[in-house]
CSV table of C-alpha atoms in Angstrom, one decimal:
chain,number,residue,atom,x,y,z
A,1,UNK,CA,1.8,-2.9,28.8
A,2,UNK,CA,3.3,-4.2,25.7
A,3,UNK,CA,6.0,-6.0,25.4
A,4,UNK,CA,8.5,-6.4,22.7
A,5,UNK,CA,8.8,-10.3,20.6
A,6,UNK,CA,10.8,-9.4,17.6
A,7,UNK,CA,10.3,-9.3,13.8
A,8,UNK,CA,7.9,-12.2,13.7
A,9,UNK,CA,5.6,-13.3,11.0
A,10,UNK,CA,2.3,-12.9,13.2
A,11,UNK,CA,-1.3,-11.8,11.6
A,12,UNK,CA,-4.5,-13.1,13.3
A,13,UNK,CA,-6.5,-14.6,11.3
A,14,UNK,CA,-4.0,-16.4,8.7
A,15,UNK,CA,-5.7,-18.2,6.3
A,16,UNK,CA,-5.5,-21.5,5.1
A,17,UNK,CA,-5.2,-21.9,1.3
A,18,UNK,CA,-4.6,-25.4,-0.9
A,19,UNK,CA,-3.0,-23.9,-3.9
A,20,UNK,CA,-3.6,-26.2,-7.2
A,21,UNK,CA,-1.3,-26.8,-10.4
A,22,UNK,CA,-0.2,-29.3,-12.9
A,23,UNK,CA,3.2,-30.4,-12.9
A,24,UNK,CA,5.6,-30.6,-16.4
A,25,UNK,CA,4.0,-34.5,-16.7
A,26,UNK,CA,0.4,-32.9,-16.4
A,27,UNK,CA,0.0,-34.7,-12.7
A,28,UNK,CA,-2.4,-32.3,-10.6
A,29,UNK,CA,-0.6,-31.0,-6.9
A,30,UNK,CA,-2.1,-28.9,-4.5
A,31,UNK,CA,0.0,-27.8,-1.7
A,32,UNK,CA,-1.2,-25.7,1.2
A,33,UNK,CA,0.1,-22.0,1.9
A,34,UNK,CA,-0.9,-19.6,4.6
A,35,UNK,CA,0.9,-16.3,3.1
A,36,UNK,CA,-1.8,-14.8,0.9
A,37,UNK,CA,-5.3,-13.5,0.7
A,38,UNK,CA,-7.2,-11.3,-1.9
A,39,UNK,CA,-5.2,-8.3,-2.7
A,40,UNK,CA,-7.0,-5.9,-5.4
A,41,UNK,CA,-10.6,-5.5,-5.7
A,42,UNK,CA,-10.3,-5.0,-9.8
A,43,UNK,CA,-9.0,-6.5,-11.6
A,44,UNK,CA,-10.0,-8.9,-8.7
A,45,UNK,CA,-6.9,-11.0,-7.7
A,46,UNK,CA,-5.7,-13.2,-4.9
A,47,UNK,CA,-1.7,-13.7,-3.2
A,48,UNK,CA,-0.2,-16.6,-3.3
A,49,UNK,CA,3.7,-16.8,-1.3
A,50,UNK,CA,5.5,-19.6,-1.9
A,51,UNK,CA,9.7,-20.4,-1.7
A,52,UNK,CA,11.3,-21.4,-4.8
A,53,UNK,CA,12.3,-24.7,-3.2
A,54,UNK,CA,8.7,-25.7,-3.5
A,55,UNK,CA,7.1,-28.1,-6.3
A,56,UNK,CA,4.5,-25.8,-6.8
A,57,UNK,CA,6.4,-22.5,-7.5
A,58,UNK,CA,8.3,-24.3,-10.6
A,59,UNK,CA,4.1,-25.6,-11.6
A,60,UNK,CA,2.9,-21.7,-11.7
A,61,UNK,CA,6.4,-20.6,-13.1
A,62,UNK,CA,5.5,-23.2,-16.4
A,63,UNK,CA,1.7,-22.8,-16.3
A,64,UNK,CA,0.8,-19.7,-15.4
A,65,UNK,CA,-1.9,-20.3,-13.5
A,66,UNK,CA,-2.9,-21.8,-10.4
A,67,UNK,CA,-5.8,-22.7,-8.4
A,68,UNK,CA,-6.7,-21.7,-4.5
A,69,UNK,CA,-9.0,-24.1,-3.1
A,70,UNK,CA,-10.3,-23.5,0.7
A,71,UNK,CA,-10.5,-26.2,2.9
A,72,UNK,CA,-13.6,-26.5,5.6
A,73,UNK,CA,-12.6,-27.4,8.9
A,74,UNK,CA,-13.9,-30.7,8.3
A,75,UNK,CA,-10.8,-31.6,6.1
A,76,UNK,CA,-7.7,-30.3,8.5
A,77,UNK,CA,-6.5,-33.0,8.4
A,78,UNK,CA,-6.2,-33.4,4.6
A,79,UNK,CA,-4.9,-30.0,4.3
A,80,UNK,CA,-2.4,-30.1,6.9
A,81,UNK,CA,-0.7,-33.0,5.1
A,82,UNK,CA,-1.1,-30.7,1.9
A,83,UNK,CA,1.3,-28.7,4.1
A,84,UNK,CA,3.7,-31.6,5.1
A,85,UNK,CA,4.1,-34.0,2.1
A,86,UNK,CA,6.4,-32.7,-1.1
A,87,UNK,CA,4.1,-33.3,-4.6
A,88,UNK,CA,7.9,-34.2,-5.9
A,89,UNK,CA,7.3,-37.3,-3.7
A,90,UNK,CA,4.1,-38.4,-3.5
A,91,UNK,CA,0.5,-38.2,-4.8
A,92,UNK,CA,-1.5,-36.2,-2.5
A,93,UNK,CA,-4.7,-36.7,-4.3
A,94,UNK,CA,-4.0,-40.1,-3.8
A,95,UNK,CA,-2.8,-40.4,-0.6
A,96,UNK,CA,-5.8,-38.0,0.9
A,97,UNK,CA,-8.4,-39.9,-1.3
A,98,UNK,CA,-9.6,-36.5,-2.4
A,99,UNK,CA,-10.5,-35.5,-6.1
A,100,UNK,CA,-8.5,-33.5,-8.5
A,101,UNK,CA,-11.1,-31.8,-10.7
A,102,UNK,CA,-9.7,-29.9,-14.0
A,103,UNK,CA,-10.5,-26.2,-14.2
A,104,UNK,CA,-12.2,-25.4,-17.4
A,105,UNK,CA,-10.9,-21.9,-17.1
A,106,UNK,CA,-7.4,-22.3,-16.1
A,107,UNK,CA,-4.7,-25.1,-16.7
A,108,UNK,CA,-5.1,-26.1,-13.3
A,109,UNK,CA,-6.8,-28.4,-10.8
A,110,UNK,CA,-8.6,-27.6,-7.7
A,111,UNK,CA,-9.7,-30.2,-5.2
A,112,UNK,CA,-13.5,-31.2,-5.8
A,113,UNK,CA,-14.8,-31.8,-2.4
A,114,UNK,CA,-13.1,-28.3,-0.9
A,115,UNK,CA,-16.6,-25.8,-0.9
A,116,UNK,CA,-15.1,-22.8,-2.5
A,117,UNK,CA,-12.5,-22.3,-5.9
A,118,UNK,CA,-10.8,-19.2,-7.0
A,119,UNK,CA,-9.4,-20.1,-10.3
A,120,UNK,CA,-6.2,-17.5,-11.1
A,121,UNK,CA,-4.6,-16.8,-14.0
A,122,UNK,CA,-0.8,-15.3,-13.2
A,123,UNK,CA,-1.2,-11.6,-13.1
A,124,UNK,CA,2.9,-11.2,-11.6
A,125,UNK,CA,5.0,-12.4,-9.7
A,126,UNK,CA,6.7,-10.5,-6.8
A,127,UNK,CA,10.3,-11.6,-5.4
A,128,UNK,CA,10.5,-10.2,-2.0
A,129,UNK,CA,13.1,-12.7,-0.4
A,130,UNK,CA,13.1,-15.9,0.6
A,131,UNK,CA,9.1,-16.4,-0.2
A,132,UNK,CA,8.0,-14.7,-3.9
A,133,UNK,CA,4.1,-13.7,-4.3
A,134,UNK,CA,2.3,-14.8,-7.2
A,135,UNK,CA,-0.1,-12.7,-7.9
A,136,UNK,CA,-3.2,-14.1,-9.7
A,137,UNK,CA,-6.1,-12.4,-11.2
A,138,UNK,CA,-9.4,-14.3,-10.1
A,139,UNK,CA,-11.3,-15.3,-13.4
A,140,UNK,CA,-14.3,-17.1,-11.7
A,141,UNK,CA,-14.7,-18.3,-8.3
A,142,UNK,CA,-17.1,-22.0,-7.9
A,143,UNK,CA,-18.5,-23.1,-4.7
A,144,UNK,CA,-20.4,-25.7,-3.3
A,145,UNK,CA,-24.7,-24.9,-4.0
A,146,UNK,CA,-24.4,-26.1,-0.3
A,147,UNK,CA,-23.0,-23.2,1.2
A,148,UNK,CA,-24.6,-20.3,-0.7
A,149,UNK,CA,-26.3,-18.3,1.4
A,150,UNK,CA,-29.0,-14.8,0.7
A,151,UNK,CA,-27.7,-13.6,-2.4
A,152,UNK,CA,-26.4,-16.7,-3.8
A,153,UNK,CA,-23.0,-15.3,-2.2
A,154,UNK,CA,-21.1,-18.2,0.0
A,155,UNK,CA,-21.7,-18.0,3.3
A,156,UNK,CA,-19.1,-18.0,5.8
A,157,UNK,CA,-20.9,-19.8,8.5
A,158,UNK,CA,-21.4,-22.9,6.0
A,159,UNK,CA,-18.1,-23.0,4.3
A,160,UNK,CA,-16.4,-23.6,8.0
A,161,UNK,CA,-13.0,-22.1,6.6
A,162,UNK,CA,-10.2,-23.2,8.8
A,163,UNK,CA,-8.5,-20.0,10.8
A,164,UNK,CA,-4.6,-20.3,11.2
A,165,UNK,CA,-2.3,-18.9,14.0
A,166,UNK,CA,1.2,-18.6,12.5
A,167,UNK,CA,4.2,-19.0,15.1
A,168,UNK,CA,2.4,-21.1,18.0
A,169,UNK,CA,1.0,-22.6,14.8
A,170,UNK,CA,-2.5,-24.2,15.5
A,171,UNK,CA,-5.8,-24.3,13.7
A,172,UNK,CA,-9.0,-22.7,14.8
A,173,UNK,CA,-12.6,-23.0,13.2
A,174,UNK,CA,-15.1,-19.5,13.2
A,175,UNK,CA,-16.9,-18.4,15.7
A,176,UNK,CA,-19.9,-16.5,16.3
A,177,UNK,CA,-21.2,-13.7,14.2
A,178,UNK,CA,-20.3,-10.5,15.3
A,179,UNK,CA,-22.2,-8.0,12.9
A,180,UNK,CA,-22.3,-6.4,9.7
A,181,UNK,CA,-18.8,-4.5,8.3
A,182,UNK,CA,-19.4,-0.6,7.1
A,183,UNK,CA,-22.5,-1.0,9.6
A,184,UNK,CA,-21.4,-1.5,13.3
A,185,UNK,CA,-19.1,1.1,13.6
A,186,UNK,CA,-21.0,3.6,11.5
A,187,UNK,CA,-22.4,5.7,14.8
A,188,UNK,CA,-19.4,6.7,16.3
A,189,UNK,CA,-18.1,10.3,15.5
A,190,UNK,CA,-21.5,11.2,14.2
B,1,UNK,CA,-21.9,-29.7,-7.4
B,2,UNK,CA,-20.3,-26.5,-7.8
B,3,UNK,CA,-22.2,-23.3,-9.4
B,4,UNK,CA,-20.0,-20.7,-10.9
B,5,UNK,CA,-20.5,-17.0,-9.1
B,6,UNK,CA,-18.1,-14.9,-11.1
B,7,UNK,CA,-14.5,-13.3,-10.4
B,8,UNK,CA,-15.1,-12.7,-6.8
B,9,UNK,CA,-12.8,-10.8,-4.1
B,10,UNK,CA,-13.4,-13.8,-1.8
B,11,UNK,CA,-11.6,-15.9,0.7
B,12,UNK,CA,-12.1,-17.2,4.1
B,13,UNK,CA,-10.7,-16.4,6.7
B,14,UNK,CA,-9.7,-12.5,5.3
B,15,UNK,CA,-8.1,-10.5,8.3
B,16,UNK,CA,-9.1,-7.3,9.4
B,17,UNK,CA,-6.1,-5.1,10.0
B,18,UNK,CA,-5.7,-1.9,11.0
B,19,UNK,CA,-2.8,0.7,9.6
B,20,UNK,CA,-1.4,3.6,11.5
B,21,UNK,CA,0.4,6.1,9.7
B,22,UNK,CA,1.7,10.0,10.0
B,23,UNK,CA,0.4,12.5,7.8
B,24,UNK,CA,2.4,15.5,6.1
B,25,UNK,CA,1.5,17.9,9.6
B,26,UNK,CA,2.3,14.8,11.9
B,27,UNK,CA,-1.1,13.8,13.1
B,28,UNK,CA,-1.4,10.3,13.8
B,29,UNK,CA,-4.1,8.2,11.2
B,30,UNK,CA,-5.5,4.6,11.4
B,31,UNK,CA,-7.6,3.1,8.6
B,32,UNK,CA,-8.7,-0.6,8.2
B,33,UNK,CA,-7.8,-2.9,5.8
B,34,UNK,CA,-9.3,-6.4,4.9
B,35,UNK,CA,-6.6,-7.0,1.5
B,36,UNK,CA,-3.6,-8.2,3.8
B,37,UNK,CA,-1.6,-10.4,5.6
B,38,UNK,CA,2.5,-12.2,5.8
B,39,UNK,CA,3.5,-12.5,2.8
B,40,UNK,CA,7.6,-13.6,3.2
B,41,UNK,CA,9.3,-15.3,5.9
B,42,UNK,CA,12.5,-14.2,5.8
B,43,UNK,CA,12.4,-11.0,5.6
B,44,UNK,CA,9.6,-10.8,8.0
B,45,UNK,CA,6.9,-9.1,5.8
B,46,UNK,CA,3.8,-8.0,5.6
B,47,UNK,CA,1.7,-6.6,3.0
B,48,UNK,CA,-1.4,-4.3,2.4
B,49,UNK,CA,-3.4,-3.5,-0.1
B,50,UNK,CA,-4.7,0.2,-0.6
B,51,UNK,CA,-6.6,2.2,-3.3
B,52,UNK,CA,-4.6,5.6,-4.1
B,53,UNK,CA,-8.0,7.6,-2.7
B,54,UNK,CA,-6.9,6.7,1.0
B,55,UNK,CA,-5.8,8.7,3.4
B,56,UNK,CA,-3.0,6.5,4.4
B,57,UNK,CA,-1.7,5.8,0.8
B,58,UNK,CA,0.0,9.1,0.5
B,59,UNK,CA,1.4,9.0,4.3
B,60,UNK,CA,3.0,5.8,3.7
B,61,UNK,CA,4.4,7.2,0.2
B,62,UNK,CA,5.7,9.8,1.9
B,63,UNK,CA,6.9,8.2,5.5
B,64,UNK,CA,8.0,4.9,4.2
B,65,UNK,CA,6.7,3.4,7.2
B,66,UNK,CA,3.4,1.7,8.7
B,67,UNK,CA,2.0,-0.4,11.6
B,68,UNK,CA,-0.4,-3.1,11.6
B,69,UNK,CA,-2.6,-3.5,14.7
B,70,UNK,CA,-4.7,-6.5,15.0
B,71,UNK,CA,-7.8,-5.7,16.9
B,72,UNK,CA,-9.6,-7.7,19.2
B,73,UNK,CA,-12.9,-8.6,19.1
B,74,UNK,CA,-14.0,-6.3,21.7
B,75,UNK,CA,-12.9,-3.3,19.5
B,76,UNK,CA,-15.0,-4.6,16.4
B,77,UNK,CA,-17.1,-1.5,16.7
B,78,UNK,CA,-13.9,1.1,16.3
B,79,UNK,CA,-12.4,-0.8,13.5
B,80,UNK,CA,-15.7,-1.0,11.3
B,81,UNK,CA,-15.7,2.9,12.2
B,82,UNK,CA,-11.9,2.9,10.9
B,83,UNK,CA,-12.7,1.3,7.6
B,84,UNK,CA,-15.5,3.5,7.0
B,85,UNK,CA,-14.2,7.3,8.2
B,86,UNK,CA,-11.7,9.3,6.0
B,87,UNK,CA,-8.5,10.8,8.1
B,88,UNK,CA,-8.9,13.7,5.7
B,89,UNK,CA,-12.0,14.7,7.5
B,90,UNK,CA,-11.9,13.7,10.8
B,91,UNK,CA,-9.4,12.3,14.0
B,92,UNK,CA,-10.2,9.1,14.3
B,93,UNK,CA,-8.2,8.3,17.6
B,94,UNK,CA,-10.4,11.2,19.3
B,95,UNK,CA,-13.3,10.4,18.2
B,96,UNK,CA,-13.0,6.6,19.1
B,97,UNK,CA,-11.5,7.4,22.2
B,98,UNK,CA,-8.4,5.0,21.4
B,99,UNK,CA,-4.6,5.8,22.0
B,100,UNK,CA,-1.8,6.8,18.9
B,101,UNK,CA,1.2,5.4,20.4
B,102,UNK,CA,4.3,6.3,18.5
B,103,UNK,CA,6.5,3.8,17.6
B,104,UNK,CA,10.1,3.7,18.7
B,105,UNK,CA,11.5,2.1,15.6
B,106,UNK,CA,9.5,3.5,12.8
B,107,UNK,CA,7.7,6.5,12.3
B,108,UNK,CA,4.2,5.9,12.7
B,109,UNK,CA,1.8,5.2,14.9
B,110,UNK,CA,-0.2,2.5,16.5
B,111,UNK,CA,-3.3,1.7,18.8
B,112,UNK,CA,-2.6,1.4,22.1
B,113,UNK,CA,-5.5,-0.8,22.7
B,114,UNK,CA,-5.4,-3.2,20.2
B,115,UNK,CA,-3.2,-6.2,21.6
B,116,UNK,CA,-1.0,-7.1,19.0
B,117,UNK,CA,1.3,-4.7,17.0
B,118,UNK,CA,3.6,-5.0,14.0
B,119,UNK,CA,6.1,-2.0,13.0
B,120,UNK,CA,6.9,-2.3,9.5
B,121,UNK,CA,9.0,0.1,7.2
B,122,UNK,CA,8.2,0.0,3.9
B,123,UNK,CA,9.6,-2.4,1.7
B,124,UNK,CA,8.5,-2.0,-1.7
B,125,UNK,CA,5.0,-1.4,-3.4
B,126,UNK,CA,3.9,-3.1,-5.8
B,127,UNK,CA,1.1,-1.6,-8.5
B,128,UNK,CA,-1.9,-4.0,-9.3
B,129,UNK,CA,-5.1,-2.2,-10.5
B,130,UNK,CA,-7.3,-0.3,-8.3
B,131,UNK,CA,-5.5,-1.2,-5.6
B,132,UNK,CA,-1.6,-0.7,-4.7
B,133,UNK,CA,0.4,-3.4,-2.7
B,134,UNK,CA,2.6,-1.8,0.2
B,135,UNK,CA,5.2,-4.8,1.5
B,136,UNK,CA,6.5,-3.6,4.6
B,137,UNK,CA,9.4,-5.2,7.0
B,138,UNK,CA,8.5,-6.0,10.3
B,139,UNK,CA,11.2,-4.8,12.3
B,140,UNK,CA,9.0,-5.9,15.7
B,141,UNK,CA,5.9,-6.9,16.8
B,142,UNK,CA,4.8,-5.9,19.9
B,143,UNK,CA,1.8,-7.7,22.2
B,144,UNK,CA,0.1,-6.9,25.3
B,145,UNK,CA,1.6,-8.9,28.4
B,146,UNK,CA,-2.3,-10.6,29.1
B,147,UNK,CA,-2.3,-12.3,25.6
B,148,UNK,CA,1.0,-14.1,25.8
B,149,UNK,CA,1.2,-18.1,25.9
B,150,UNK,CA,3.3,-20.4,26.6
B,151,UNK,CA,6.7,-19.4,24.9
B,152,UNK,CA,6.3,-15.7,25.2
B,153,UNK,CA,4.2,-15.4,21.6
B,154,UNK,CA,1.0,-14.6,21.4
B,155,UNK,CA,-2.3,-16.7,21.8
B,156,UNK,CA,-4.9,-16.6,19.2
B,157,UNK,CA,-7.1,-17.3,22.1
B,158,UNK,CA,-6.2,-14.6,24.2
B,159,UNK,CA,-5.8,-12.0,21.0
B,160,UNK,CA,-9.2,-12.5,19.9
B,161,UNK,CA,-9.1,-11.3,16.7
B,162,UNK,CA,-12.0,-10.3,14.3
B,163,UNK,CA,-12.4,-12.6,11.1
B,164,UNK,CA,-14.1,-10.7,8.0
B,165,UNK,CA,-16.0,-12.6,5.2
B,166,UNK,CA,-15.6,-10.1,2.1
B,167,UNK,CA,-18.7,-10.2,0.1
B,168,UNK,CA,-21.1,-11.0,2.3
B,169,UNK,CA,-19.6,-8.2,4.7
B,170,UNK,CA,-19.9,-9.6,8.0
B,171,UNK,CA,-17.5,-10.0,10.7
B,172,UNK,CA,-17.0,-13.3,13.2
B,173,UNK,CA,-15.1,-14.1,16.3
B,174,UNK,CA,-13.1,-17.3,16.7
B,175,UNK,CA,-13.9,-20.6,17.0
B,176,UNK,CA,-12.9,-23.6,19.1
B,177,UNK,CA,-9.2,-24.7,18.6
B,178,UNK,CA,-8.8,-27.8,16.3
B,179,UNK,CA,-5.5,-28.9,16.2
B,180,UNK,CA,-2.0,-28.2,15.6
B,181,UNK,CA,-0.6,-27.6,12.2
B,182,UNK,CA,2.0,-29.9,10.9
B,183,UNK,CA,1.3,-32.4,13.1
B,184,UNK,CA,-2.6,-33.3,12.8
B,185,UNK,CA,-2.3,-34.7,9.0
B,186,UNK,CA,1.5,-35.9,9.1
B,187,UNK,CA,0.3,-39.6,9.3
B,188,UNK,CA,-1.8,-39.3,6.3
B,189,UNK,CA,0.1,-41.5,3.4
B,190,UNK,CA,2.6,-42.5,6.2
């Protein structure tokens, strides 16, 4: 029996993305956002919703590109507070100890010790109300030689991404492997 | 040190999400899509990414409306088989076995089975390349009674949702919980 909870901003899994820029003064910020995920195959590009009021949205406005760095579970913490604390503020580089690292590609920064990098150029940006998508087209992606698995793809199981739960608003690590996609289902109807 | 791997369609966690919609002679369709999740907070919103060669990308053109069902882990085997069979050839409720429920508040369908439902009507869509952005409103989300928490919204524990690592196409359950979000890293910097 289901039961009815509203118009509520609920998806399971929500991600858990530390979004990089440079300020007007060239200072590197990373903020985290959990409204986004990849969102065309080709050109290959990644969604990025932020709310104007946000120190980050005027960064990407300026720059035109942006970084999305994922945490591993072993730096909640750090990317929580990337959540919390206002780059208008405070140094969160700084204040977390972790290291800004200047994109070669883009004129952003991502944070070195985070496993895997997307680094986005501003494709468009989308106003849908009180959060606007910025859309970015991935140019390269970098991660850590330590979580490359067969294929010298990352692999899930080392990165340790950090699984969100919007509205009761906790953090989860992964769990076990399940099975292979366009593989486990493939026997039923035939 | 970090090793470059090209514009890849990767981040972790990536959802897996599946979309119920009415074709043109009313039969009720479900495909599964991994390029999704909230994207605005006020409106509630939610978007999708599709390639025009879907199914579902001309019944949502046409109805304006979709639902998101969020499947739990013990349907992983139905929504590989969703991602992978075309409505244009086959039902996929009979031959999975799984329920269409229509909506009350928008016209499309949903699976009865899966424990956690958003009703969306479309909002706007929004061209990228190969694949097309539909933004819809969620007007309500509806959960099954056993996967509620404390305050009435659902548990991520209780949902057990499917996690999907793009690229290396495999699929994961949910890990152990690690903390609540804007709270475990508030007293970094403090």
């Amino acid at each position: 029996m289901k039961t009815s909870i509203g118009p509520r901003t609920v998806v399971y899994p929500t991600p858990v993305l530390v979004v990089g820029t440079y300020d007007q003064s060239g200072n590197p910020n990373v903020m985290t956002a959990a409204w986004g995920g990849i969102c065309c195959s080709s050109p290959p590009c990644v969604a990025i919703s932020l709310r104007e009021a946000t120190y980050t949205f005027g960064n990407i406005v300026e720059r035109k590109a942006f970084t999305v760095s994922v945490p591993s579970e072993a730096y909640s913490r750090e990317a929580d507070y990337f959540g919390i604390a206002s780059g208008r503020n405070v140094d969160k580089f700084a204040a977390t100890g972790l290291t800004p690292v200047r994109s070669k590609i883009v004129d952003a920064p991502y944070v070195g010790e985070f496993p895997l990098v997307l680094e986005c150029r501003l494709h468009q940006a989308v106003e849908i109300g009180l959060h606007t998508q910025f859309i970015g087209e991935i140019l390269d992606v970098k991660a850590d030689e330590s979580v490359l698995g067969e294929e010298g793809l990352p692999d899930i199981e080392k990165v340790k991404p950090i699984v969100y739960a919007p509205e009761i608003r906790t953090y989860h690590g992964l769990g076990k492997k399940i099975g292979h996609a366009y593989s486990i289902g493939k026997d039923i109807g035939g």
